[in-house]
Amino acid sequence: MAEPNLARAAMIPKTVGLIVFEQMAADELTGPAEAFSRAKMSNGDGREFRCYQVLTLGIGTAPCATECGIIVKPQLNIKDAPPLDTLIVSGGSGIHDARLNKKVAKWLSRQAPAIRRIAALGTGIYQLAATGLLDGRQVTTHWRFAKDVALRFPKLRVTPNSLFVKDGPFYTCAGGASAVDLSLSLIEEDYGRQIALKLARELVVHLKRPGEQEQYSELLQFQVQSCDRFADLPPWILCNLNQDLSVEALAQKACMSPRNFTRLFKDAFGKAPAEFVANARITEAQRRLQVPRTGIESVGASVGFKSADAFSRTFERVIGMRPSTYRARLGITPQGDFLNRRSRDVEPLLALA
């Protein structure tokens, strides 16, 4: 009898509240709202149900103008909010309004014990930090505001360059596009990796990025610094990691001779093309190693290494540890290892039968 009850419980959408205010960042509202509202799950008979109910909560219900001019009308006053599973506090220039900060911080302090998890996006951390709920916790925010947050709230342990960070029931992120990364991570926590990946594909997200990825990635730095001839190389490299990325192949892509390409590349970016490619491959390998069903050798092959040994040696040189050690520290057990252990456990029992 318990299983039907659990199935029915799973079909009840989790309520996600998003705080709305004047001069908020529109992308930090619409990004999470789209992600949570589109998350769906099958009930087993071919029908789908929504995983979440998304509610916009305002200081009152008057329409609010976002930083880019989009007008948003909150569905409810925060005082009338129903029980929430997840609360998201977005950022934006309006976050520094003293009266707004005081009202939201007071409401957050009262409601936090009854909310399963609370996330602050970008400068939304100012409102959440003002409650004291983040004291002693590890947090992150947009790189432009990390130093100011650390100075204003010295009890916080600020990690300035991560996309998002979890510490207990509290989540903080860099804001902007990383708000979608955090939303996908929260959905994965609730409903599993496959639901999150399916949603990422529907949202046309190029990569489902982990929280520890840097806000200012090496590939983005490359694009910012590159001349027009190099501008298309970073996304091409990232999409072709298992292809031939030798100096000759990259030089041909840039319509240059290998010697000239190597010289200009090193002059512009301070590293050889081979080093840049190796780092890009290892960064992607780190993400793929977090998937339990993949073997280490297959991960290495999928990002362009011709042998498991070459992959392992390069990974150790870049990260400082072997891929197996990296996986072990994350607590990830490959499916094959699990099956091997089960086989070893069963064999003695079969011998006794």
GROMACS .gro file of C-alpha atoms in nm:
model
  353
    1MET     CA    1   0.000   0.000   0.000
    2ALA     CA    2   0.292   0.232   0.062
    3GLU     CA    3   0.411   0.249  -0.300
    4PRO     CA    4   0.093   0.406  -0.447
    5ASN     CA    5   0.101   0.662  -0.166
    6LEU     CA    6   0.464   0.746  -0.248
    7ALA     CA    7   0.380   0.775  -0.618
    8ARG     CA    8   0.094   1.013  -0.541
    9ALA     CA    9   0.320   1.217  -0.313
   10ALA     CA   10   0.582   1.241  -0.587
   11MET     CA   11   0.320   1.386  -0.821
   12ILE     CA   12   0.251   1.680  -0.590
   13PRO     CA   13   0.454   1.974  -0.730
   14LYS     CA   14   0.712   2.131  -0.500
   15THR     CA   15   0.645   2.502  -0.449
   16VAL     CA   16   0.922   2.739  -0.556
   17GLY     CA   17   0.896   3.105  -0.455
   18LEU     CA   18   1.086   3.381  -0.638
   19ILE     CA   19   1.107   3.722  -0.470
   20VAL     CA   20   1.023   4.009  -0.707
   21PHE     CA   21   1.121   4.372  -0.651
   22GLU     CA   22   1.185   4.699  -0.835
   23GLN     CA   23   1.504   4.703  -1.045
   24MET     CA   24   1.574   4.333  -1.008
   25ALA     CA   25   1.778   4.140  -1.266
   26ALA     CA   26   1.525   3.998  -1.512
   27ASP     CA   27   1.742   3.702  -1.616
   28GLU     CA   28   1.766   3.591  -1.254
   29LEU     CA   29   1.387   3.572  -1.246
   30THR     CA   30   1.311   3.430  -1.589
   31GLY     CA   31   1.600   3.177  -1.600
   32PRO     CA   32   1.504   2.985  -1.282
   33ALA     CA   33   1.131   3.032  -1.352
   34GLU     CA   34   1.168   2.868  -1.694
   35ALA     CA   35   1.383   2.584  -1.560
   36PHE     CA   36   1.155   2.494  -1.270
   37SER     CA   37   0.828   2.539  -1.461
   38ARG     CA   38   0.945   2.317  -1.750
   39ALA     CA   39   1.069   2.031  -1.531
   40LYS     CA   40   0.834   1.737  -1.584
   41MET     CA   41   0.822   1.372  -1.486
   42SER     CA   42   0.631   1.071  -1.618
   43ASN     CA   43   0.385   0.902  -1.384
   44GLY     CA   44   0.444   0.566  -1.552
   45ASP     CA   45   0.139   0.551  -1.778
   46GLY     CA   46   0.268   0.791  -2.043
   47ARG     CA   47   0.135   1.107  -1.883
   48GLU     CA   48   0.360   1.382  -1.749
   49PHE     CA   49   0.317   1.606  -1.447
   50ARG     CA   50   0.492   1.926  -1.345
   51CYS     CA   51   0.761   1.883  -1.084
   52TYR     CA   52   0.725   2.238  -0.947
   53GLN     CA   53   0.474   2.516  -0.896
   54VAL     CA   54   0.646   2.853  -0.944
   55LEU     CA   55   0.517   3.158  -0.755
   56THR     CA   56   0.639   3.519  -0.777
   57LEU     CA   57   0.632   3.698  -0.441
   58GLY     CA   58   0.652   4.075  -0.402
   59ILE     CA   59   0.657   4.340  -0.133
   60GLY     CA   60   0.292   4.398  -0.213
   61THR     CA   61   0.141   4.305  -0.547
   62ALA     CA   62   0.211   4.622  -0.748
   63PRO     CA   63   0.392   4.570  -1.083
   64CYS     CA   64   0.774   4.594  -1.065
   65ALA     CA   65   1.006   4.720  -1.337
   66THR     CA   66   1.319   4.509  -1.381
   67GLU     CA   67   1.658   4.661  -1.467
   68CYS     CA   68   1.598   4.604  -1.838
   69GLY     CA   69   1.245   4.752  -1.831
   70ILE     CA   70   1.034   4.434  -1.830
   71ILE     CA   71   0.732   4.476  -1.603
   72VAL     CA   72   0.654   4.190  -1.366
   73LYS     CA   73   0.342   4.167  -1.149
   74PRO     CA   74   0.392   3.948  -0.841
   75GLN     CA   75   0.132   3.677  -0.793
   76LEU     CA   76   0.130   3.717  -0.416
   77ASN     CA   77   0.248   3.944  -0.140
   78ILE     CA   78   0.527   3.772   0.054
   79LYS     CA   79   0.307   3.799   0.364
   80ASP     CA   80   0.052   3.573   0.192
   81ALA     CA   81   0.300   3.315   0.065
   82PRO     CA   82   0.198   2.951   0.111
   83PRO     CA   83   0.442   2.694   0.257
   84LEU     CA   84   0.748   2.692   0.031
   85ASP     CA   85   0.983   2.408  -0.055
   86THR     CA   86   1.242   2.636  -0.218
   87LEU     CA   87   1.289   3.012  -0.205
   88ILE     CA   88   1.501   3.208  -0.452
   89VAL     CA   89   1.625   3.560  -0.383
   90SER     CA   90   1.738   3.726  -0.706
   91GLY     CA   91   1.980   4.014  -0.740
   92GLY     CA   92   1.972   4.349  -0.915
   93SER     CA   93   2.046   4.714  -0.842
   94GLY     CA   94   1.722   4.749  -0.646
   95ILE     CA   95   1.857   4.511  -0.384
   96HIS     CA   96   2.035   4.801  -0.215
   97ASP     CA   97   1.713   4.987  -0.134
   98ALA     CA   98   1.724   5.013   0.247
   99ARG     CA   99   1.348   4.978   0.303
  100LEU     CA  100   1.326   4.677   0.071
  101ASN     CA  101   1.625   4.512   0.236
  102LYS     CA  102   1.479   4.555   0.583
  103LYS     CA  103   1.139   4.412   0.489
  104VAL     CA  104   1.278   4.113   0.301
  105ALA     CA  105   1.543   4.035   0.565
  106LYS     CA  106   1.279   4.045   0.841
  107TRP     CA  107   1.048   3.814   0.644
  108LEU     CA  108   1.333   3.578   0.557
  109SER     CA  109   1.439   3.550   0.922
  110ARG     CA  110   1.088   3.443   1.021
  111GLN     CA  111   1.025   3.206   0.730
  112ALA     CA  112   1.366   3.038   0.687
  113PRO     CA  113   1.313   2.756   0.944
  114ALA     CA  114   1.007   2.635   0.751
  115ILE     CA  115   1.172   2.641   0.404
  116ARG     CA  116   1.372   2.337   0.291
  117ARG     CA  117   1.629   2.538   0.096
  118ILE     CA  118   1.701   2.900   0.015
  119ALA     CA  119   1.909   3.025  -0.279
  120ALA     CA  120   2.055   3.373  -0.333
  121LEU     CA  121   2.146   3.467  -0.690
  122GLY     CA  122   2.421   3.721  -0.756
  123THR     CA  123   2.365   4.030  -0.541
  124GLY     CA  124   2.064   3.863  -0.381
  125ILE     CA  125   2.322   3.751  -0.126
  126TYR     CA  126   2.303   4.096   0.036
  127GLN     CA  127   1.946   4.036   0.151
  128LEU     CA  128   2.011   3.683   0.272
  129ALA     CA  129   2.338   3.775   0.445
  130ALA     CA  130   2.164   4.060   0.631
  131THR     CA  131   1.960   3.799   0.822
  132GLY     CA  132   2.271   3.639   0.973
  133LEU     CA  133   2.161   3.301   0.836
  134LEU     CA  134   2.478   3.272   0.628
  135ASP     CA  135   2.721   3.351   0.911
  136GLY     CA  136   3.008   3.101   0.914
  137ARG     CA  137   2.898   2.947   0.585
  138GLN     CA  138   3.078   2.920   0.253
  139VAL     CA  139   2.918   3.138  -0.015
  140THR     CA  140   2.980   3.285  -0.357
  141THR     CA  141   2.847   3.578  -0.558
  142HIS     CA  142   2.921   3.761  -0.881
  143TRP     CA  143   3.294   3.825  -0.907
  144ARG     CA  144   3.238   4.203  -0.921
  145PHE     CA  145   3.078   4.205  -0.574
  146ALA     CA  146   3.277   3.932  -0.397
  147LYS     CA  147   3.518   4.172  -0.224
  148ASP     CA  148   3.238   4.405  -0.111
  149VAL     CA  149   3.034   4.115   0.027
  150ALA     CA  150   3.338   3.989   0.219
  151LEU     CA  151   3.397   4.336   0.369
  152ARG     CA  152   3.033   4.397   0.463
  153PHE     CA  153   2.977   4.050   0.603
  154PRO     CA  154   3.308   3.935   0.754
  155LYS     CA  155   3.150   3.622   0.906
  156LEU     CA  156   3.090   3.480   0.558
  157ARG     CA  157   3.349   3.258   0.388
  158VAL     CA  158   3.339   3.401   0.037
  159THR     CA  159   3.454   3.186  -0.257
  160PRO     CA  160   3.485   3.452  -0.527
  161ASN     CA  161   3.508   3.251  -0.846
  162SER     CA  162   3.269   2.953  -0.823
  163LEU     CA  163   2.947   2.938  -1.025
  164PHE     CA  164   2.748   2.824  -0.722
  165VAL     CA  165   2.806   2.689  -0.373
  166LYS     CA  166   2.595   2.480  -0.135
  167ASP     CA  167   2.635   2.499   0.243
  168GLY     CA  168   2.361   2.325   0.437
  169PRO     CA  169   2.016   2.441   0.322
  170PHE     CA  170   2.161   2.758   0.168
  171TYR     CA  171   2.278   2.802  -0.191
  172THR     CA  172   2.453   3.103  -0.341
  173CYS     CA  173   2.555   3.162  -0.701
  174ALA     CA  174   2.715   3.415  -0.932
  175GLY     CA  175   2.382   3.514  -1.087
  176GLY     CA  176   2.315   3.574  -1.455
  177ALA     CA  177   2.349   3.256  -1.661
  178SER     CA  178   2.471   3.060  -1.358
  179ALA     CA  179   2.119   3.095  -1.213
  180VAL     CA  180   2.011   2.834  -1.469
  181ASP     CA  181   2.307   2.610  -1.375
  182LEU     CA  182   2.203   2.628  -1.009
  183SER     CA  183   1.839   2.562  -1.096
  184LEU     CA  184   1.935   2.250  -1.294
  185SER     CA  185   2.146   2.133  -1.000
  186LEU     CA  186   1.852   2.176  -0.760
  187ILE     CA  187   1.624   1.986  -0.999
  188GLU     CA  188   1.884   1.708  -1.020
  189GLU     CA  189   1.887   1.688  -0.639
  190ASP     CA  190   1.511   1.638  -0.636
  191TYR     CA  191   1.444   1.421  -0.942
  192GLY     CA  192   1.776   1.282  -1.063
  193ARG     CA  193   2.035   1.348  -1.329
  194GLN     CA  194   1.834   1.228  -1.628
  195ILE     CA  195   1.548   1.471  -1.563
  196ALA     CA  196   1.799   1.756  -1.527
  197LEU     CA  197   1.987   1.661  -1.846
  198LYS     CA  198   1.664   1.626  -2.043
  199LEU     CA  199   1.564   1.973  -1.926
  200ALA     CA  200   1.908   2.116  -2.009
  201ARG     CA  201   1.864   1.985  -2.361
  202GLU     CA  202   1.517   2.138  -2.386
  203LEU     CA  203   1.653   2.473  -2.269
  204VAL     CA  204   1.933   2.442  -2.530
  205VAL     CA  205   2.199   2.470  -2.261
  206HIS     CA  206   2.537   2.393  -2.417
  207LEU     CA  207   2.675   2.238  -2.098
  208LYS     CA  208   2.524   2.152  -1.761
  209ARG     CA  209   2.798   2.315  -1.558
  210PRO     CA  210   2.901   2.206  -1.206
  211GLY     CA  211   2.919   2.465  -0.928
  212GLU     CA  212   3.295   2.452  -0.888
  213GLN     CA  213   3.353   2.565  -1.247
  214GLU     CA  214   3.510   2.909  -1.262
  215GLN     CA  215   3.294   3.212  -1.346
  216TYR     CA  216   3.558   3.339  -1.584
  217SER     CA  217   3.658   3.021  -1.765
  218GLU     CA  218   3.979   2.979  -1.957
  219LEU     CA  219   3.782   2.941  -2.281
  220LEU     CA  220   3.600   3.269  -2.218
  221GLN     CA  221   3.929   3.443  -2.140
  222PHE     CA  222   4.059   3.305  -2.467
  223GLN     CA  223   3.762   3.450  -2.659
  224VAL     CA  224   3.786   3.789  -2.486
  225GLN     CA  225   4.157   3.821  -2.561
  226SER     CA  226   4.161   3.666  -2.906
  227CYS     CA  227   4.194   3.841  -3.235
  228ASP     CA  228   3.930   3.784  -3.504
  229ARG     CA  229   4.127   3.498  -3.656
  230PHE     CA  230   4.125   3.309  -3.323
  231ALA     CA  231   3.772   3.409  -3.213
  232ASP     CA  232   3.593   3.092  -3.328
  233LEU     CA  233   3.854   2.849  -3.197
  234PRO     CA  234   3.739   2.809  -2.830
  235PRO     CA  235   3.385   2.683  -2.904
  236TRP     CA  236   3.520   2.470  -3.189
  237ILE     CA  237   3.778   2.310  -2.959
  238LEU     CA  238   3.518   2.249  -2.690
  239CYS     CA  239   3.283   2.080  -2.938
  240ASN     CA  240   3.559   1.866  -3.091
  241LEU     CA  241   3.764   1.745  -2.794
  242ASN     CA  242   3.775   1.389  -2.927
  243GLN     CA  243   3.902   1.502  -3.267
  244ASP     CA  244   4.251   1.584  -3.394
  245LEU     CA  245   4.350   1.903  -3.210
  246SER     CA  246   4.716   1.901  -3.304
  247VAL     CA  247   4.896   2.224  -3.387
  248GLU     CA  248   4.861   2.137  -3.756
  249ALA     CA  249   4.483   2.091  -3.729
  250LEU     CA  250   4.433   2.411  -3.529
  251ALA     CA  251   4.658   2.607  -3.762
  252GLN     CA  252   4.458   2.487  -4.060
  253LYS     CA  253   4.137   2.595  -3.881
  254ALA     CA  254   4.288   2.942  -3.830
  255CYS     CA  255   4.418   2.951  -4.191
  256MET     CA  256   4.778   2.990  -4.077
  257SER     CA  257   5.100   2.794  -4.103
  258PRO     CA  258   5.173   2.576  -3.796
  259ARG     CA  259   5.486   2.773  -3.710
  260ASN     CA  260   5.317   3.113  -3.736
  261PHE     CA  261   5.008   2.988  -3.551
  262THR     CA  262   5.215   2.856  -3.260
  263ARG     CA  263   5.416   3.178  -3.232
  264LEU     CA  264   5.110   3.407  -3.239
  265PHE     CA  265   4.918   3.182  -3.002
  266LYS     CA  266   5.196   3.187  -2.743
  267ASP     CA  267   5.249   3.562  -2.782
  268ALA     CA  268   4.877   3.629  -2.727
  269PHE     CA  269   4.799   3.383  -2.448
  270GLY     CA  270   5.125   3.291  -2.283
  271LYS     CA  271   5.089   2.917  -2.341
  272ALA     CA  272   5.137   2.669  -2.621
  273PRO     CA  273   4.832   2.541  -2.813
  274ALA     CA  274   4.895   2.188  -2.682
  275GLU     CA  275   4.877   2.309  -2.322
  276PHE     CA  276   4.554   2.494  -2.387
  277VAL     CA  277   4.397   2.186  -2.550
  278ALA     CA  278   4.511   1.959  -2.267
  279ASN     CA  279   4.355   2.191  -2.008
  280ALA     CA  280   4.027   2.207  -2.204
  281ARG     CA  281   4.016   1.828  -2.227
  282ILE     CA  282   4.086   1.780  -1.857
  283THR     CA  283   3.825   2.039  -1.756
  284GLU     CA  284   3.561   1.853  -1.954
  285ALA     CA  285   3.689   1.519  -1.821
  286GLN     CA  286   3.633   1.643  -1.464
  287ARG     CA  287   3.267   1.701  -1.547
  288ARG     CA  288   3.226   1.363  -1.714
  289LEU     CA  289   3.395   1.179  -1.427
  290GLN     CA  290   3.107   1.289  -1.206
  291VAL     CA  291   2.873   1.056  -1.398
  292PRO     CA  292   2.885   0.719  -1.213
  293ARG     CA  293   2.795   0.506  -1.514
  294THR     CA  294   3.107   0.602  -1.711
  295GLY     CA  295   3.442   0.426  -1.683
  296ILE     CA  296   3.764   0.624  -1.651
  297GLU     CA  297   3.903   0.483  -1.975
  298SER     CA  298   3.588   0.576  -2.169
  299VAL     CA  299   3.597   0.929  -2.025
  300GLY     CA  300   3.956   0.971  -2.143
  301ALA     CA  301   3.870   0.844  -2.490
  302SER     CA  302   3.564   1.069  -2.512
  303VAL     CA  303   3.777   1.382  -2.466
  304GLY     CA  304   4.048   1.280  -2.710
  305PHE     CA  305   4.312   1.078  -2.522
  306LYS     CA  306   4.440   0.777  -2.717
  307SER     CA  307   4.513   0.568  -2.407
  308ALA     CA  308   4.402   0.543  -2.045
  309ASP     CA  309   4.761   0.594  -1.932
  310ALA     CA  310   4.803   0.917  -2.131
  311PHE     CA  311   4.474   1.044  -1.986
  312SER     CA  312   4.573   0.951  -1.631
  313ARG     CA  313   4.917   1.113  -1.657
  314THR     CA  314   4.781   1.436  -1.807
  315PHE     CA  315   4.500   1.451  -1.550
  316GLU     CA  316   4.751   1.415  -1.268
  317ARG     CA  317   4.975   1.684  -1.416
  318VAL     CA  318   4.688   1.935  -1.447
  319ILE     CA  319   4.476   1.850  -1.140
  320GLY     CA  320   4.740   1.707  -0.909
  321MET     CA  321   4.586   1.361  -0.870
  322ARG     CA  322   4.487   1.059  -1.076
  323PRO     CA  323   4.131   1.035  -1.214
  324SER     CA  324   4.055   0.742  -0.981
  325THR     CA  325   4.162   0.948  -0.679
  326TYR     CA  326   3.958   1.246  -0.800
  327ARG     CA  327   3.651   1.024  -0.830
  328ALA     CA  328   3.709   0.866  -0.491
  329ARG     CA  329   3.728   1.207  -0.324
  330LEU     CA  330   3.392   1.295  -0.478
  331GLY     CA  331   3.248   0.970  -0.345
  332ILE     CA  332   3.160   0.845  -0.693
  333THR     CA  333   3.162   0.471  -0.761
  334PRO     CA  334   3.157   0.365  -1.128
  335GLN     CA  335   2.880   0.121  -1.210
  336GLY     CA  336   3.134  -0.140  -1.318
  337ASP     CA  337   3.315  -0.124  -0.982
  338PHE     CA  338   2.984  -0.164  -0.800
  339LEU     CA  339   2.896  -0.470  -1.010
  340ASN     CA  340   3.240  -0.621  -0.952
  341ARG     CA  341   3.201  -0.579  -0.576
  342ARG     CA  342   2.855  -0.736  -0.586
  343SER     CA  343   2.998  -1.027  -0.786
  344ARG     CA  344   3.273  -1.078  -0.526
  345ASP     CA  345   3.011  -1.071  -0.249
  346VAL     CA  346   2.787  -1.322  -0.423
  347GLU     CA  347   3.055  -1.573  -0.531
  348PRO     CA  348   3.117  -1.712  -0.177
  349LEU     CA  349   2.743  -1.757  -0.131
  350LEU     CA  350   2.717  -1.949  -0.458
  351ALA     CA  351   3.003  -2.174  -0.348
  352LEU     CA  352   2.811  -2.264  -0.033
  353ALA     CA  353   2.489  -2.338  -0.222
   0.00000   0.00000   0.00000
